[in-house]
Short mmCIF file of C-alpha atoms in Angstrom, two decimals:
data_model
loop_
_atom_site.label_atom_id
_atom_site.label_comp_id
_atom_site.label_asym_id
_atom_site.label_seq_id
_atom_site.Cartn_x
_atom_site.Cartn_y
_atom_site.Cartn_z
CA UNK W 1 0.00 0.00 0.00
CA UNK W 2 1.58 3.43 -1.06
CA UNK W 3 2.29 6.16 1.41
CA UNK W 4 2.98 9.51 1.19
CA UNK W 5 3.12 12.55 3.03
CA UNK W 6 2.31 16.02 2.18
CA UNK W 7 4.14 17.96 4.42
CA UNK W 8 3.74 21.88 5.78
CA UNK W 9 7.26 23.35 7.39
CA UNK W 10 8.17 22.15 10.58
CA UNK W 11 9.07 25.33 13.53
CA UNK W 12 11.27 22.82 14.97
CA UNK W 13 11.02 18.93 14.48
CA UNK W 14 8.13 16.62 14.23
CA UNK W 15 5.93 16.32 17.01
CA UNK W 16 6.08 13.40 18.76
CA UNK W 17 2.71 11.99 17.32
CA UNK W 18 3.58 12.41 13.63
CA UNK W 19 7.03 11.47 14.74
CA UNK W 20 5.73 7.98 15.93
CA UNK W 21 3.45 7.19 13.12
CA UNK W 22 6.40 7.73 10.86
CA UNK W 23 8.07 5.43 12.66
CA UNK W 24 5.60 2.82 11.84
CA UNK W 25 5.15 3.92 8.19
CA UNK W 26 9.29 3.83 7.09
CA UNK W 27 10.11 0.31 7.59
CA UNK W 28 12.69 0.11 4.93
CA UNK W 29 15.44 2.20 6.02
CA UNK W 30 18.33 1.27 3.57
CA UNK W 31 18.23 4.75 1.55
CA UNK W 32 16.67 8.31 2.04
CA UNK W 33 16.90 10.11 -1.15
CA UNK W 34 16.15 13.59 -1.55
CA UNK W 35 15.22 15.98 -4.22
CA UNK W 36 16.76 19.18 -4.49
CA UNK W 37 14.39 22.43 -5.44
CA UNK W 38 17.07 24.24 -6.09
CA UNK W 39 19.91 22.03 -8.04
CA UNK W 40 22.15 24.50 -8.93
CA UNK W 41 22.82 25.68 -5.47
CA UNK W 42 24.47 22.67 -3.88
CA UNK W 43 24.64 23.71 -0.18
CA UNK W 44 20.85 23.34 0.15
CA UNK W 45 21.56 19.51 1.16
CA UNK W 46 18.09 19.02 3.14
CA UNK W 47 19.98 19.58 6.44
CA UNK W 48 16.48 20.63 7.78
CA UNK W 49 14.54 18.62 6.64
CA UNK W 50 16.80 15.64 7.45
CA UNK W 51 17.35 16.89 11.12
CA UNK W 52 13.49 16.03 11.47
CA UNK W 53 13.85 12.43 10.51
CA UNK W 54 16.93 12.66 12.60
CA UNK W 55 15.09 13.79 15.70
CA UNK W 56 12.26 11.04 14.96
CA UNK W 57 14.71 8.37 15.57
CA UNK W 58 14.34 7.81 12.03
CA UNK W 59 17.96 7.09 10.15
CA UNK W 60 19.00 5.36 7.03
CA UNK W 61 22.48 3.61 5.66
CA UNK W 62 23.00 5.94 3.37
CA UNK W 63 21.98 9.37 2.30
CA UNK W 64 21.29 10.18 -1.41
CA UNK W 65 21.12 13.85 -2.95
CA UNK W 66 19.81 14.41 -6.22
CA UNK W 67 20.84 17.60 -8.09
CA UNK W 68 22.77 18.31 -10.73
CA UNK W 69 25.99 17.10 -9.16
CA UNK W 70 24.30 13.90 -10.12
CA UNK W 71 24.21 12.09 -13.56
CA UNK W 72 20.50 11.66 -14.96
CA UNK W 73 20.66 8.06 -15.18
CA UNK W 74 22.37 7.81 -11.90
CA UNK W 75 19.54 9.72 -10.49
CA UNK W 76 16.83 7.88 -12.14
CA UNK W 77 18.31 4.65 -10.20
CA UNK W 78 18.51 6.03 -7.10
CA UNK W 79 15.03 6.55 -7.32
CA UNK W 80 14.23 2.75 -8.34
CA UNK W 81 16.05 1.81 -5.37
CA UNK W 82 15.14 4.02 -2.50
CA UNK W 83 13.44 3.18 0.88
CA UNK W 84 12.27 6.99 1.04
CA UNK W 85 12.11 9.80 -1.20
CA UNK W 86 12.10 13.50 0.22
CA UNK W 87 11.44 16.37 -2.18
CA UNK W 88 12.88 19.47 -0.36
CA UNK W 89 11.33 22.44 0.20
CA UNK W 90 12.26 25.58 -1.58
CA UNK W 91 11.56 27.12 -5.05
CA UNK W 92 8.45 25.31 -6.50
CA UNK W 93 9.46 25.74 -9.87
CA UNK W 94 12.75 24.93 -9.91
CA UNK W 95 12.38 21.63 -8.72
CA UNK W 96 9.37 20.88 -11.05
CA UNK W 97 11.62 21.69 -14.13
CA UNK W 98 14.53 19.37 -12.93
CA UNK W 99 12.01 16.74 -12.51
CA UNK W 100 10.80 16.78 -15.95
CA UNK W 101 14.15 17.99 -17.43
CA UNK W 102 15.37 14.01 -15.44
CA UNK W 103 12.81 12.27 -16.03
CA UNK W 104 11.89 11.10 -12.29
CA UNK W 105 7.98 12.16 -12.14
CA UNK W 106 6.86 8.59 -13.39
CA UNK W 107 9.64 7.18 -11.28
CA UNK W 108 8.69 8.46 -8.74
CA UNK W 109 4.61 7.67 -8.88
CA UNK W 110 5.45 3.74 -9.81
CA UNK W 111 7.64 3.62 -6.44
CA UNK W 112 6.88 1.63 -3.81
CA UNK W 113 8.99 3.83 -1.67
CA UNK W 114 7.27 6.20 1.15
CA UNK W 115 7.73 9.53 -0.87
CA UNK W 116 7.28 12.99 1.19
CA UNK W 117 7.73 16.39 0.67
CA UNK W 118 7.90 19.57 2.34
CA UNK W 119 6.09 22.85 1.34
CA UNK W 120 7.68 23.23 -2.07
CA UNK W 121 8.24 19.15 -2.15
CA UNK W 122 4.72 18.65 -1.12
CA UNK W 123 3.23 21.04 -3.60
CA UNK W 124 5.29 19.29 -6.34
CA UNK W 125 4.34 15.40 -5.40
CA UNK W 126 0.07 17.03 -5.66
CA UNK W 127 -2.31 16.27 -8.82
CA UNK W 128 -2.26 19.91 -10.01
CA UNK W 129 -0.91 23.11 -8.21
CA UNK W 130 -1.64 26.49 -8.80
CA UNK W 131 1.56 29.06 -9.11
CA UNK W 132 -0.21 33.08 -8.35
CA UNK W 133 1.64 35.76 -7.63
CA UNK W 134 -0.84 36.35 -4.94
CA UNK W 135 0.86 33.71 -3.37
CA UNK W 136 4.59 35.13 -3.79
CA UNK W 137 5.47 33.09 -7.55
CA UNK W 138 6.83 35.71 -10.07
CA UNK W 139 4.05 34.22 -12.59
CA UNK W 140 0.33 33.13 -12.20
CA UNK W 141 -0.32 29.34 -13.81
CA UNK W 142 -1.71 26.20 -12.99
CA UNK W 143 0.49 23.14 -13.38
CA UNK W 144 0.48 19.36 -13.55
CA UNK W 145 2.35 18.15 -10.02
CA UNK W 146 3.71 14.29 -10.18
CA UNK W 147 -0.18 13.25 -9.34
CA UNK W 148 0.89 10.55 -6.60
CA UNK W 149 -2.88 11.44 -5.57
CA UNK W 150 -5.79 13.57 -7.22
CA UNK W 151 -5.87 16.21 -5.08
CA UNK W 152 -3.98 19.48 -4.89
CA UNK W 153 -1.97 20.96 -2.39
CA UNK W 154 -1.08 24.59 -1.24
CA UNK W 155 1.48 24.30 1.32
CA UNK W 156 3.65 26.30 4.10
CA UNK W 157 1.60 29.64 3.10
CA UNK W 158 0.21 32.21 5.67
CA UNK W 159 -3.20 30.79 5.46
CA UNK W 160 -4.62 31.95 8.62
CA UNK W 161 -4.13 35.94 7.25
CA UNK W 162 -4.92 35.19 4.16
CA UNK W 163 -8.47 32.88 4.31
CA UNK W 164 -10.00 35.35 1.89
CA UNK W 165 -7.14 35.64 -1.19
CA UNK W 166 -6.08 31.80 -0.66
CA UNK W 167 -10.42 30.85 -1.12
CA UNK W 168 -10.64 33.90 -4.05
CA UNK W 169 -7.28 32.36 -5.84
CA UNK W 170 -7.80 28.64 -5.62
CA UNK W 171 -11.92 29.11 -6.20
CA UNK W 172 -11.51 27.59 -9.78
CA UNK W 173 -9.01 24.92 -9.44
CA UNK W 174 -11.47 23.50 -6.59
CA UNK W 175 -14.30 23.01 -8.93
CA UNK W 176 -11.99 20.44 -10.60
CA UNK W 177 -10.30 18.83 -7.68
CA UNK W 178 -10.03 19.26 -3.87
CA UNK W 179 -7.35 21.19 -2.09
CA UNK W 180 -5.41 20.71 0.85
CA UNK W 181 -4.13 23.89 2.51
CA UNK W 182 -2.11 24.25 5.26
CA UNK W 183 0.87 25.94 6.76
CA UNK W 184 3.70 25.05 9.04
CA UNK W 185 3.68 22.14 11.85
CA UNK W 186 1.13 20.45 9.51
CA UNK W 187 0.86 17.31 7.42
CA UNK W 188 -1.75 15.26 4.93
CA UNK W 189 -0.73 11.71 4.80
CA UNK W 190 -2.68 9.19 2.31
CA UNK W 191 -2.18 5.27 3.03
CA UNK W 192 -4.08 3.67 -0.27
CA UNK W 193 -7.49 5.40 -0.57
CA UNK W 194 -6.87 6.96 3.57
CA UNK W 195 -6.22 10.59 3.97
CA UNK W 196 -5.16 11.65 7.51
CA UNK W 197 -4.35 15.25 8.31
CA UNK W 198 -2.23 16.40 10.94
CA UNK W 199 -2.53 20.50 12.43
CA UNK W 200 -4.53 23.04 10.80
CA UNK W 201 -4.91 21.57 7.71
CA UNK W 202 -8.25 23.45 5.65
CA UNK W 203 -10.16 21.81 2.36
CA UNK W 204 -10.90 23.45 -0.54
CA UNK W 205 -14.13 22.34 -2.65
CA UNK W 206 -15.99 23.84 -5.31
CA UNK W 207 -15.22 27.07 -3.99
CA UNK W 208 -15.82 26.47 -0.42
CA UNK W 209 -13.67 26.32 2.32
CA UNK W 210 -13.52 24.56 5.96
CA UNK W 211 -10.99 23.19 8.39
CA UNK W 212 -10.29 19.74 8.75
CA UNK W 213 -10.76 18.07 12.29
CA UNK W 214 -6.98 16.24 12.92
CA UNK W 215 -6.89 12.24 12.71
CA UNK W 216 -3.32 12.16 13.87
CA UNK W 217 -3.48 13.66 17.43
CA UNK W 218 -1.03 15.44 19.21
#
């Protein structure tokens, strides 16, 4: 059964609930491979994001980049092979161009790896994501994601101040699917046809909007 986690930003690590029911989700722990957003720049290594897993008791054998430090071919097996795969946070765009420019999109949806991603990552692993520059993007477009489920995701924004423009923007791309909005210290996790949300986590459907009571307590 595929799972994979749609992931907010975290303020500090995971909290101990989410922490735990990671624990039981990532059996495999041979190889954590993650996916740079922004490839060029090879200091952003996922040290954050990596520190959560870290502080979850949650460690691998080995530790896998991809950028574009790494061959295309050598990335593409990495990704056949991995226990987990973590798209990073960072610049939306960037990362969904190096995914298509390598290939790893189908990859990556025929895995039988748990595959997560934070805020950018998370945005990037949804059906279809909307880029506004409402929302900070320099351009206003709605894009395939990887589609690991048929939903959409808006991720790490400042929902709370922002109910009004975040319900206005992503009015028409709920007619067509739903949409998962959150912000930080928050998490949507499907297991087969399951969705579980963790924190303020709101839904967006045919234009309406409402917040989601948790199924992953604190």
């Amino acid at each position: 059964m595929k799972i994979h986690y749609y992931l907010g930003w975290f303020s500090n690590f995971f909290p101990e609930n989410l922490g735990r029911v990671l624990q039981e989700d990532i059996t495999d722990r041979k190889s954590l491979v993650m996916i740079s957003s922004n490839p060029f720049f090879y200091e952003d290594d996922g040290a954050t994001e990596r520190s959560w897993l870290d502080q979850a008791g949650i460690m691998f054998d080995e530790y896998r980049l991809i950028n574009y430090r790494v061959q295309k071919e050598d990335a593409q097996t990495l990704i056949q092979n991995a226990s987990v795969i973590f798209l990073l946070g960072g610049s939306i765009l960037k990362q969904k161009d190096f995914l298509m420019e390598y290939e790893l999109s189908d990859l990556i949806k025929k895995s039988r790896a748990v595959v997560m991603g934070a805020s950018a990552g998370a945005i990037n692993m949804s059906a279809k994501w909307l880029c506004s520059k409402n929302f900070g993007d320099e351009i206003s477009s709605v894009y395939d994601g990887i589609g690991l489920d048929d939903f959409s995701v808006l991720s790490h924004f400042d929902l709370e101040n922002n109910i009004a423009l975040v319900q206005s923007e992503l009015s028409p791309l709920s007619e067509e699917m739903n949409i998962y909005a959150s912000n930080k210290d928050c998490a949507v996790r499907t297991k087969g046809d399951k969705i579980d949300i963790f924190g303020n986590v709101y839904l967006i459907s045919r234009s309406k909007i409402q917040k989601l009571d948790e199924t992953l307590y604190l």
